PDB file of C-alpha atoms in Angstrom:
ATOM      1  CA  UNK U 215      18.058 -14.429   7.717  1.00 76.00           C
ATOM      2  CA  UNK U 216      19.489 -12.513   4.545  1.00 83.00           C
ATOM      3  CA  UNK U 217      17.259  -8.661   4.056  1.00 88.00           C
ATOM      4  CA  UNK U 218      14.626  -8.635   1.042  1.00 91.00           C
ATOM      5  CA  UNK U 219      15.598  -6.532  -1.695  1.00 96.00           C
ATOM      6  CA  UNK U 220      12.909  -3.190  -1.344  1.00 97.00           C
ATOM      7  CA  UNK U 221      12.236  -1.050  -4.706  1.00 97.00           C
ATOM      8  CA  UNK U 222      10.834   2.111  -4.639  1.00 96.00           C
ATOM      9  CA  UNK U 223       9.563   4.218  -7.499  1.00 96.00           C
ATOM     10  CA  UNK U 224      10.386   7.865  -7.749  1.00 95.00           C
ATOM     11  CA  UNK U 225       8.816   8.724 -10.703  1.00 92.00           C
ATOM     12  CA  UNK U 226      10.591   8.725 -14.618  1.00 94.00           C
ATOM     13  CA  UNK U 227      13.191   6.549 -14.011  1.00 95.00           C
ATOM     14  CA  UNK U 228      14.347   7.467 -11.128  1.00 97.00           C
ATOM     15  CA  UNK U 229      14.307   4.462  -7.853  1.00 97.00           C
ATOM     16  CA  UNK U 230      16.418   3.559  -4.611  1.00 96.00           C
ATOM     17  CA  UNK U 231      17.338  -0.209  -4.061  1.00 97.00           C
ATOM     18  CA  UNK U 232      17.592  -0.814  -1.312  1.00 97.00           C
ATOM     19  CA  UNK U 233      19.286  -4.267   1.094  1.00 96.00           C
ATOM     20  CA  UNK U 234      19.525  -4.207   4.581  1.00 95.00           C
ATOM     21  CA  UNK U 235      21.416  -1.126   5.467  1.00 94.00           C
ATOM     22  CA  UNK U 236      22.457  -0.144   1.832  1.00 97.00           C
ATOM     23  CA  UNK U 237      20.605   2.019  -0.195  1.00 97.00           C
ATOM     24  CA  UNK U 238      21.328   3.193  -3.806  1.00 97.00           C
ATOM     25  CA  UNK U 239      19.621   5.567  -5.643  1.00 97.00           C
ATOM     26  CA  UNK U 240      19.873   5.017  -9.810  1.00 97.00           C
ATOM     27  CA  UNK U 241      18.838   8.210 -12.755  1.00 96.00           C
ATOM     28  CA  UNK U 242      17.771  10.912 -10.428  1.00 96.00           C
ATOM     29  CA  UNK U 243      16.216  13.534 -12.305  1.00 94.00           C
ATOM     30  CA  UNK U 244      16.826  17.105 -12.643  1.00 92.00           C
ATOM     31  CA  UNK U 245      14.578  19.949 -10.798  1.00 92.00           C
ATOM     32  CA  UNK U 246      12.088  20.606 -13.441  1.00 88.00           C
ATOM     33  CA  UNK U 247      12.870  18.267 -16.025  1.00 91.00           C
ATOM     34  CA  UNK U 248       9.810  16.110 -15.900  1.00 90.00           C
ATOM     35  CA  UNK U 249       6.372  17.780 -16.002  1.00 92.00           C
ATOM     36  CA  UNK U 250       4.486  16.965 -12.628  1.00 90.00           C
ATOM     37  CA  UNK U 251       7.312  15.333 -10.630  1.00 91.00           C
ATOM     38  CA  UNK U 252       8.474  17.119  -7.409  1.00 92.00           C
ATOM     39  CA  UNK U 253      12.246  17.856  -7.290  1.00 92.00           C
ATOM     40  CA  UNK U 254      14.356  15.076  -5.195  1.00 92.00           C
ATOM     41  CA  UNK U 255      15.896  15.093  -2.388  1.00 93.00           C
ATOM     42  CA  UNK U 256      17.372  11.740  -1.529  1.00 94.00           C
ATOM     43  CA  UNK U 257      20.166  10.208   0.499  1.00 93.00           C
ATOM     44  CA  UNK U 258      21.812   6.903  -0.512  1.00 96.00           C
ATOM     45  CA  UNK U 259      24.657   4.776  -0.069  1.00 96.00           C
ATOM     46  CA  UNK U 260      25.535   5.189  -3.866  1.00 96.00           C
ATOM     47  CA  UNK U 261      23.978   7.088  -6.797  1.00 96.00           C
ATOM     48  CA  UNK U 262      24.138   5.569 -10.432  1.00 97.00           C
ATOM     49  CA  UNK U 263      23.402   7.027 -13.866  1.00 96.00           C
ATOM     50  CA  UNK U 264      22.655   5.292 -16.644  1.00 94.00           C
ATOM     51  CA  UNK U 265      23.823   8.061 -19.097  1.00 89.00           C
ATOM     52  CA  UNK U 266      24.243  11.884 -19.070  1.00 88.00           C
ATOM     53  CA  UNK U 267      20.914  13.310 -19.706  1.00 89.00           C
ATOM     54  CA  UNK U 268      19.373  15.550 -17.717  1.00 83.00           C
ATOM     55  CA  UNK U 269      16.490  13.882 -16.829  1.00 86.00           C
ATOM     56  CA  UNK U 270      18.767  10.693 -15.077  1.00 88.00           C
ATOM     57  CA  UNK U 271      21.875  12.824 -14.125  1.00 88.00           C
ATOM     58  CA  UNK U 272      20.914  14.532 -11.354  1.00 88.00           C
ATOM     59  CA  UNK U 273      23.692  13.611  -8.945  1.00 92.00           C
ATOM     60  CA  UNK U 274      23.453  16.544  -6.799  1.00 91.00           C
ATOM     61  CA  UNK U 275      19.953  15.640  -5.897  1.00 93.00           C
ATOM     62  CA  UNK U 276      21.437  12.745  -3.924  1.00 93.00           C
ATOM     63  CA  UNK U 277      23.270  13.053  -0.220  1.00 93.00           C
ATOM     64  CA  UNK U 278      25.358  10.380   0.342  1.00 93.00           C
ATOM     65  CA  UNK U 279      25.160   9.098   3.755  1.00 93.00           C
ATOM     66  CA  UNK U 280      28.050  10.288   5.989  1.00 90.00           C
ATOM     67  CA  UNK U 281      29.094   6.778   7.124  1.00 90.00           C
ATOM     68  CA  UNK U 282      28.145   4.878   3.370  1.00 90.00           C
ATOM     69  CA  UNK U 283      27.434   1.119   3.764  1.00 93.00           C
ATOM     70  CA  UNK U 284      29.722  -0.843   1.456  1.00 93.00           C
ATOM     71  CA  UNK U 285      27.819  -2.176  -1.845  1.00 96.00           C
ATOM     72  CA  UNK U 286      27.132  -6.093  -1.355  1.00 96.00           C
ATOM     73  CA  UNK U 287      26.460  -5.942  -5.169  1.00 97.00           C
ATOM     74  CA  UNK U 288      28.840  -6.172  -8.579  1.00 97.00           C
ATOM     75  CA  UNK U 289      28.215  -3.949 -11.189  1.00 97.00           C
ATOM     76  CA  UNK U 290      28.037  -4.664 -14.599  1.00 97.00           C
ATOM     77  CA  UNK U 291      27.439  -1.856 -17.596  1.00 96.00           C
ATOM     78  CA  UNK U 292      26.197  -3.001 -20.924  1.00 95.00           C
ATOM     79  CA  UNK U 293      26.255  -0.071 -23.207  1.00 93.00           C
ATOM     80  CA  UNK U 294      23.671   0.137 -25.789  1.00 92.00           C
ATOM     81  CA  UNK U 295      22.161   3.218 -28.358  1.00 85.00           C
ATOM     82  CA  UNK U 296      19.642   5.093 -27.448  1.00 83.00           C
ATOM     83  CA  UNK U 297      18.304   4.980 -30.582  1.00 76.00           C
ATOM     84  CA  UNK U 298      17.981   2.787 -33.651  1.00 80.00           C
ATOM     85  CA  UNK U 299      21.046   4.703 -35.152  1.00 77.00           C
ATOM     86  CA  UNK U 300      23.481   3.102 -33.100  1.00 74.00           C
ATOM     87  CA  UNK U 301      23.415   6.191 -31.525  1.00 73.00           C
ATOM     88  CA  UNK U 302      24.068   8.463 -33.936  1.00 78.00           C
ATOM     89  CA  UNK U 303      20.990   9.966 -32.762  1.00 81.00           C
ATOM     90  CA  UNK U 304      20.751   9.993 -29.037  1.00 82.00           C
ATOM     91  CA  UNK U 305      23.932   8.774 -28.362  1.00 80.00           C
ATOM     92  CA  UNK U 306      24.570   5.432 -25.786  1.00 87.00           C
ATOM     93  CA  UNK U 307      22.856   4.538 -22.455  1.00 93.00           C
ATOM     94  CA  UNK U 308      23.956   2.085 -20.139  1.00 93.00           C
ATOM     95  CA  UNK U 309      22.185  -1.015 -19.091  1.00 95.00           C
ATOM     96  CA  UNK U 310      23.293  -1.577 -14.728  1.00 97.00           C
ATOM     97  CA  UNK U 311      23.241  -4.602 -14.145  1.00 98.00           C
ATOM     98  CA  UNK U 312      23.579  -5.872 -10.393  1.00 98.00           C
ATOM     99  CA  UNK U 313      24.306  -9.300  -9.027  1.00 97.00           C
ATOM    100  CA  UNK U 314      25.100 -10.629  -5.522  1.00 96.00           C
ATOM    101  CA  UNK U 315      23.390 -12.012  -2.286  1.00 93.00           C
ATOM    102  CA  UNK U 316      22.136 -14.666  -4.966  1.00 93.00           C
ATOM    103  CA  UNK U 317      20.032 -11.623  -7.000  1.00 96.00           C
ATOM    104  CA  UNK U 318      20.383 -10.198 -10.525  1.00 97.00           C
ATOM    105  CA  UNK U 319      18.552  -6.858 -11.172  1.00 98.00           C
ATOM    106  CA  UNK U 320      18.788  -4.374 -13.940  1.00 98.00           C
ATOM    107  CA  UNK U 321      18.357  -1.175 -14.987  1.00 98.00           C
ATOM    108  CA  UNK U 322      17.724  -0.677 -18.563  1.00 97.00           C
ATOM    109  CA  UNK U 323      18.322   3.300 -18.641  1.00 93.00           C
ATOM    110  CA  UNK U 324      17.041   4.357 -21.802  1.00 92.00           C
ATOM    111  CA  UNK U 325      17.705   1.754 -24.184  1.00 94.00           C
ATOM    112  CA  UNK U 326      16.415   2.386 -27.867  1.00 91.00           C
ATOM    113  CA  UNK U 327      17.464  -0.676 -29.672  1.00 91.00           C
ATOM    114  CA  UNK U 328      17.028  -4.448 -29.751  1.00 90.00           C
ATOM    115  CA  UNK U 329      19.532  -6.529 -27.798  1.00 92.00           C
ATOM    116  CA  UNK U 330      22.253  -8.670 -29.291  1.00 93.00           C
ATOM    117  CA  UNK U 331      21.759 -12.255 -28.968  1.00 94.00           C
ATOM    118  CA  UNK U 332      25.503 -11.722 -26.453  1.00 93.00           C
ATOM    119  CA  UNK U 333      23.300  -9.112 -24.410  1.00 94.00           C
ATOM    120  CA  UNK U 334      20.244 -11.071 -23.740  1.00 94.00           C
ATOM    121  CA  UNK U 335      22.664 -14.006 -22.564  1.00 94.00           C
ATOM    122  CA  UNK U 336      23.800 -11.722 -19.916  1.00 93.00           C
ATOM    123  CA  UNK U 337      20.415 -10.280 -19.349  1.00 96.00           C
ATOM    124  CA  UNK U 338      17.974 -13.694 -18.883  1.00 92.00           C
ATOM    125  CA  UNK U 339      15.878 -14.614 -16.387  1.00 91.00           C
ATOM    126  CA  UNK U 340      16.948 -11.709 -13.784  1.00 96.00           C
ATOM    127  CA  UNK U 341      15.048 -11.169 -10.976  1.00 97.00           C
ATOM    128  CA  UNK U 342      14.083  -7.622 -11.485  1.00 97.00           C
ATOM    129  CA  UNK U 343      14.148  -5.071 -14.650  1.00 98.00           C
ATOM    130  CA  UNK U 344      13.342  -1.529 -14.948  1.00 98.00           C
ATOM    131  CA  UNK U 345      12.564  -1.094 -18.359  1.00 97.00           C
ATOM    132  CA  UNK U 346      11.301   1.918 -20.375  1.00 97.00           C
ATOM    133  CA  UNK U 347       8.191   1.218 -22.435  1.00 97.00           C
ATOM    134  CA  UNK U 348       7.352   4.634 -23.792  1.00 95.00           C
ATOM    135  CA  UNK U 349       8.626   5.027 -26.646  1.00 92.00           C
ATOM    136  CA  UNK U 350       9.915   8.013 -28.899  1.00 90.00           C
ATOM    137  CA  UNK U 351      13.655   8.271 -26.716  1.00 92.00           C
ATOM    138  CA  UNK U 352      12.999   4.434 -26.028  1.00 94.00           C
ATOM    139  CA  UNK U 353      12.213   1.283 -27.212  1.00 94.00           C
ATOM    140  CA  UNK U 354       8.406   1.346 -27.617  1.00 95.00           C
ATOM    141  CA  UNK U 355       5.387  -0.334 -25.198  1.00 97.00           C
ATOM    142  CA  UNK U 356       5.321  -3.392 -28.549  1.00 97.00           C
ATOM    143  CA  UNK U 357       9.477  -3.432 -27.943  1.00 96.00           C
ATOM    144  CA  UNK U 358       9.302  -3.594 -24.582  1.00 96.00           C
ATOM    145  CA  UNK U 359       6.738  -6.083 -24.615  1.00 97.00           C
ATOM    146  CA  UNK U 360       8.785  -8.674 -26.446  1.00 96.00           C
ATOM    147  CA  UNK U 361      12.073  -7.672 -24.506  1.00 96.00           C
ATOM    148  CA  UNK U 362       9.880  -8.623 -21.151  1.00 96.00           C
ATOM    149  CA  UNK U 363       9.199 -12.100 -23.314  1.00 95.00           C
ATOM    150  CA  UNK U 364      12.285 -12.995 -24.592  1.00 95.00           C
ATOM    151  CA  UNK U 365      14.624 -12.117 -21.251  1.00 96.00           C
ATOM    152  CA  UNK U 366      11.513 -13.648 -19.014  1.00 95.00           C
ATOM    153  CA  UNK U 367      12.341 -12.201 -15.885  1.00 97.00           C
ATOM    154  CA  UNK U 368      10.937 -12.608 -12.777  1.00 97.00           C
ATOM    155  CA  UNK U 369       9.565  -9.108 -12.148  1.00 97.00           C
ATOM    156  CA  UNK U 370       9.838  -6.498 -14.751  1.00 97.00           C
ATOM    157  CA  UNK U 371       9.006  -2.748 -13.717  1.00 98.00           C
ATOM    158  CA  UNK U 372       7.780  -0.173 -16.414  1.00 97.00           C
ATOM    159  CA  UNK U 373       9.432   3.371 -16.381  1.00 96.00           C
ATOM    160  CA  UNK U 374       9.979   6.161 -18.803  1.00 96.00           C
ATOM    161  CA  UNK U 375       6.025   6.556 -19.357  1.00 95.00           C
ATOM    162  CA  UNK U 376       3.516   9.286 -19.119  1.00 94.00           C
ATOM    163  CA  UNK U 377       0.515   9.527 -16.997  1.00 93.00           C
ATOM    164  CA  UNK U 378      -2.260  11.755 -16.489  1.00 90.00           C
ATOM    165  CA  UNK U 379       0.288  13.491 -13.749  1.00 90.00           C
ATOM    166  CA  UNK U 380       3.119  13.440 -14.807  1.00 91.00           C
ATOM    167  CA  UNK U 381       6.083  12.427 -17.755  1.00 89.00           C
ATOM    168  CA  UNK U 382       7.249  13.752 -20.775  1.00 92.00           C
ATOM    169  CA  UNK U 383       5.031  15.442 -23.249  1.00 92.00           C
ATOM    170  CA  UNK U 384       6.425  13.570 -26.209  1.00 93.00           C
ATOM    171  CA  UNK U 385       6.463   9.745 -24.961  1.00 95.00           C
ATOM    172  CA  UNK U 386       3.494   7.625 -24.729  1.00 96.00           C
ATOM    173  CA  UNK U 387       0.848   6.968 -21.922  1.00 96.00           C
ATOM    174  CA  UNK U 388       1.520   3.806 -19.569  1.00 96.00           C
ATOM    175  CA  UNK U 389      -1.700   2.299 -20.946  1.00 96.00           C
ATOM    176  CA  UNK U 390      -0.412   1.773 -24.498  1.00 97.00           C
ATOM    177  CA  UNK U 391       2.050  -0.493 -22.570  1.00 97.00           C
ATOM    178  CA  UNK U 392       0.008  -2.396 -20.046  1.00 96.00           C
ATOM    179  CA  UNK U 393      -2.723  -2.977 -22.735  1.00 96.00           C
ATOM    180  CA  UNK U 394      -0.623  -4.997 -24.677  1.00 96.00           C
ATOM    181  CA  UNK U 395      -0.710  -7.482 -21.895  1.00 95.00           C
ATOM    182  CA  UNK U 396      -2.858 -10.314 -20.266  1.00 90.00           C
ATOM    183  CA  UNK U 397      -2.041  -9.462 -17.037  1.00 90.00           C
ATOM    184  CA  UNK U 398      -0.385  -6.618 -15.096  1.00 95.00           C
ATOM    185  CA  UNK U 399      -0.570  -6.256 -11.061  1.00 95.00           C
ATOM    186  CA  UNK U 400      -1.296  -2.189 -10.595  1.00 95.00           C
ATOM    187  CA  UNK U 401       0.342  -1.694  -7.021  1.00 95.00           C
ATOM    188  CA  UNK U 402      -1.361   0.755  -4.674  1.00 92.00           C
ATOM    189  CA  UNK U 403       2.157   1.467  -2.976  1.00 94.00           C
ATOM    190  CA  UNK U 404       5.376   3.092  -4.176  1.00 95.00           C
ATOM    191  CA  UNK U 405       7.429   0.309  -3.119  1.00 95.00           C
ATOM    192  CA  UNK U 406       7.879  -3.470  -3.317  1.00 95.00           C
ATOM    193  CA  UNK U 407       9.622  -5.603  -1.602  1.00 96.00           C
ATOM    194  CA  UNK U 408      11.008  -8.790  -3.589  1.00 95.00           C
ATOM    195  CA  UNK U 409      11.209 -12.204  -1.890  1.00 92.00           C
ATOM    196  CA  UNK U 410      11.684 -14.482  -5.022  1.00 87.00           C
ATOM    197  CA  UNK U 411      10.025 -17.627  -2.808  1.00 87.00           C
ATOM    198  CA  UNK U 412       7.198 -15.315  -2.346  1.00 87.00           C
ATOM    199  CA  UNK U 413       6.540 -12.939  -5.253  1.00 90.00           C
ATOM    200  CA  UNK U 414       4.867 -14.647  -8.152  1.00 92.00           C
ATOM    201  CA  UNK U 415       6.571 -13.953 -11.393  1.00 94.00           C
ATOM    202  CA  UNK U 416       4.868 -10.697 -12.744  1.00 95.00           C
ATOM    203  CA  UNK U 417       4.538  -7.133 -14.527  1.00 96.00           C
ATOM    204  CA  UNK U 418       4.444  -4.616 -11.888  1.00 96.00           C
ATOM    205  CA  UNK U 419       3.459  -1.268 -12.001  1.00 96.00           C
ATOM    206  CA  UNK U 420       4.467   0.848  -9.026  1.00 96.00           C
ATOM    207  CA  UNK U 421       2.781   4.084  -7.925  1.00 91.00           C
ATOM    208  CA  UNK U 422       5.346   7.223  -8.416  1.00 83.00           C
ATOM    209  CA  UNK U 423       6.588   8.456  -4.831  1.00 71.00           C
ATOM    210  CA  UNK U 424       3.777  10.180  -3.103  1.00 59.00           C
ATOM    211  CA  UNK U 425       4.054  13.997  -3.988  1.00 47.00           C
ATOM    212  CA  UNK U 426       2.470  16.968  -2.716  1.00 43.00           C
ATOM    213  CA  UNK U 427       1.071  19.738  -5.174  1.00 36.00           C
ATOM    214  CA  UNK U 428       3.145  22.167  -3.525  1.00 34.00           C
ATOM    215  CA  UNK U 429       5.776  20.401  -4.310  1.00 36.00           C
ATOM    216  CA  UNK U 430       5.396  20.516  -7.758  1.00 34.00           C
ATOM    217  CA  UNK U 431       7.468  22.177 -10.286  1.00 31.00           C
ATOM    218  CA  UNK U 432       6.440  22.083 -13.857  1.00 29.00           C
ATOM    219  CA  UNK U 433       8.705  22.774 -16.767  1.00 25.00           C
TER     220      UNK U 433
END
């Protein structure tokens, strides 16, 4: 029997993949870049960035595992702006984009812009997106709304949001997002574990990794 594909949410837009044995960690953030998020300390197979900012850079945040499990994934990068200036703004972010063992999953780092009609070919009915919804660096909650719609994948996972507890000052609340639609599934657990047979298509929102206040590091 082939492993299930587990997801875990680290906060921001940082999560590990993880496949049987392998494990892959994608936009760690920086100690002290996020208001309320703990600093990380992760080990992983593979670490991936989506783009050089520090709050998805933090390689050195990562241990790779002595003995590192071969990926049993391709990797794709679609570059698009991270902002509506073709990234005169922001500069460019990279969509990941994973497929093998029968599975497509994607990261959408912080995209800012609408896809091209070229992108969303590559980018339909995927198993499993992280997608920022909001706003101000990204594409807004509305955006991301109609991105969900139009690439209709089978789970889509918001990041890049604020909460009472944590996120950026400057982007929006996760509730502007999830109240522009019928029906989200609020997960008591960090983590999910993706059986496409099994998991009903859905919006899933993830709790952030459990912290501890003494953990905590504000900005």
């Amino acid at each position: 029997m082939k492993p299930l594909l587990t997801i875990t949410n680290y906060g921001h837009s940082c999560f590990s993949v993880t496949y049987g044995d392998y494990t892959m960690i994608i936009d760690p953030y920086r100690e002290n870049s996020i208001p309320g998020l703990p600093p990380l300390h992760l080990t992983a197979d593979d670490v991936f960035v989506t783009h050089e900012h520090f709050d998805h850079n933090a390689r050195s945040a990562v241990k790779m595992k002595d003995k590192a499990v071969p990926s049993p994934f391709k990797l794709t990068r679609i570059t698009c702006a991270h902002d509506k200036e073709g990234g005169r703004k922001r500069g460019m972010t990279d969509i990941l984009l994973f497929e093998g063992e029968n599975l497509r999953f994607a990261h959408f780092g912080d995209i800012g812009e609408s896809l091209t009609a070229e992108k969303k070919d590559l980018l339909k009915d995927l198993d499993l997106v992280l997608l920022p919804v909001g706003g101000f660096y990204t594409i807004s909650p509305e955006e991301a709304k109609d991105m969900i719609h139009e690439l209709n994948p089978h789970i889509a996972i918001p990041m890049h949001y604020r909460t009472s507890e944590f996120g950026l000052p400057d982007i929006e609340p996760l509730e502007n997002f999830t109240s522009l639609l019928d029906q989200v599934i609020f997960y008591r657990e960090d983590t999910m574990v993706y059986d496409r047979e099994h998991t009903k298509q859905q919006v899933a929102v993830l709790k952030q990794k459990k912290i501890h206040q003494q953990d905590i590091h504000l900005s």
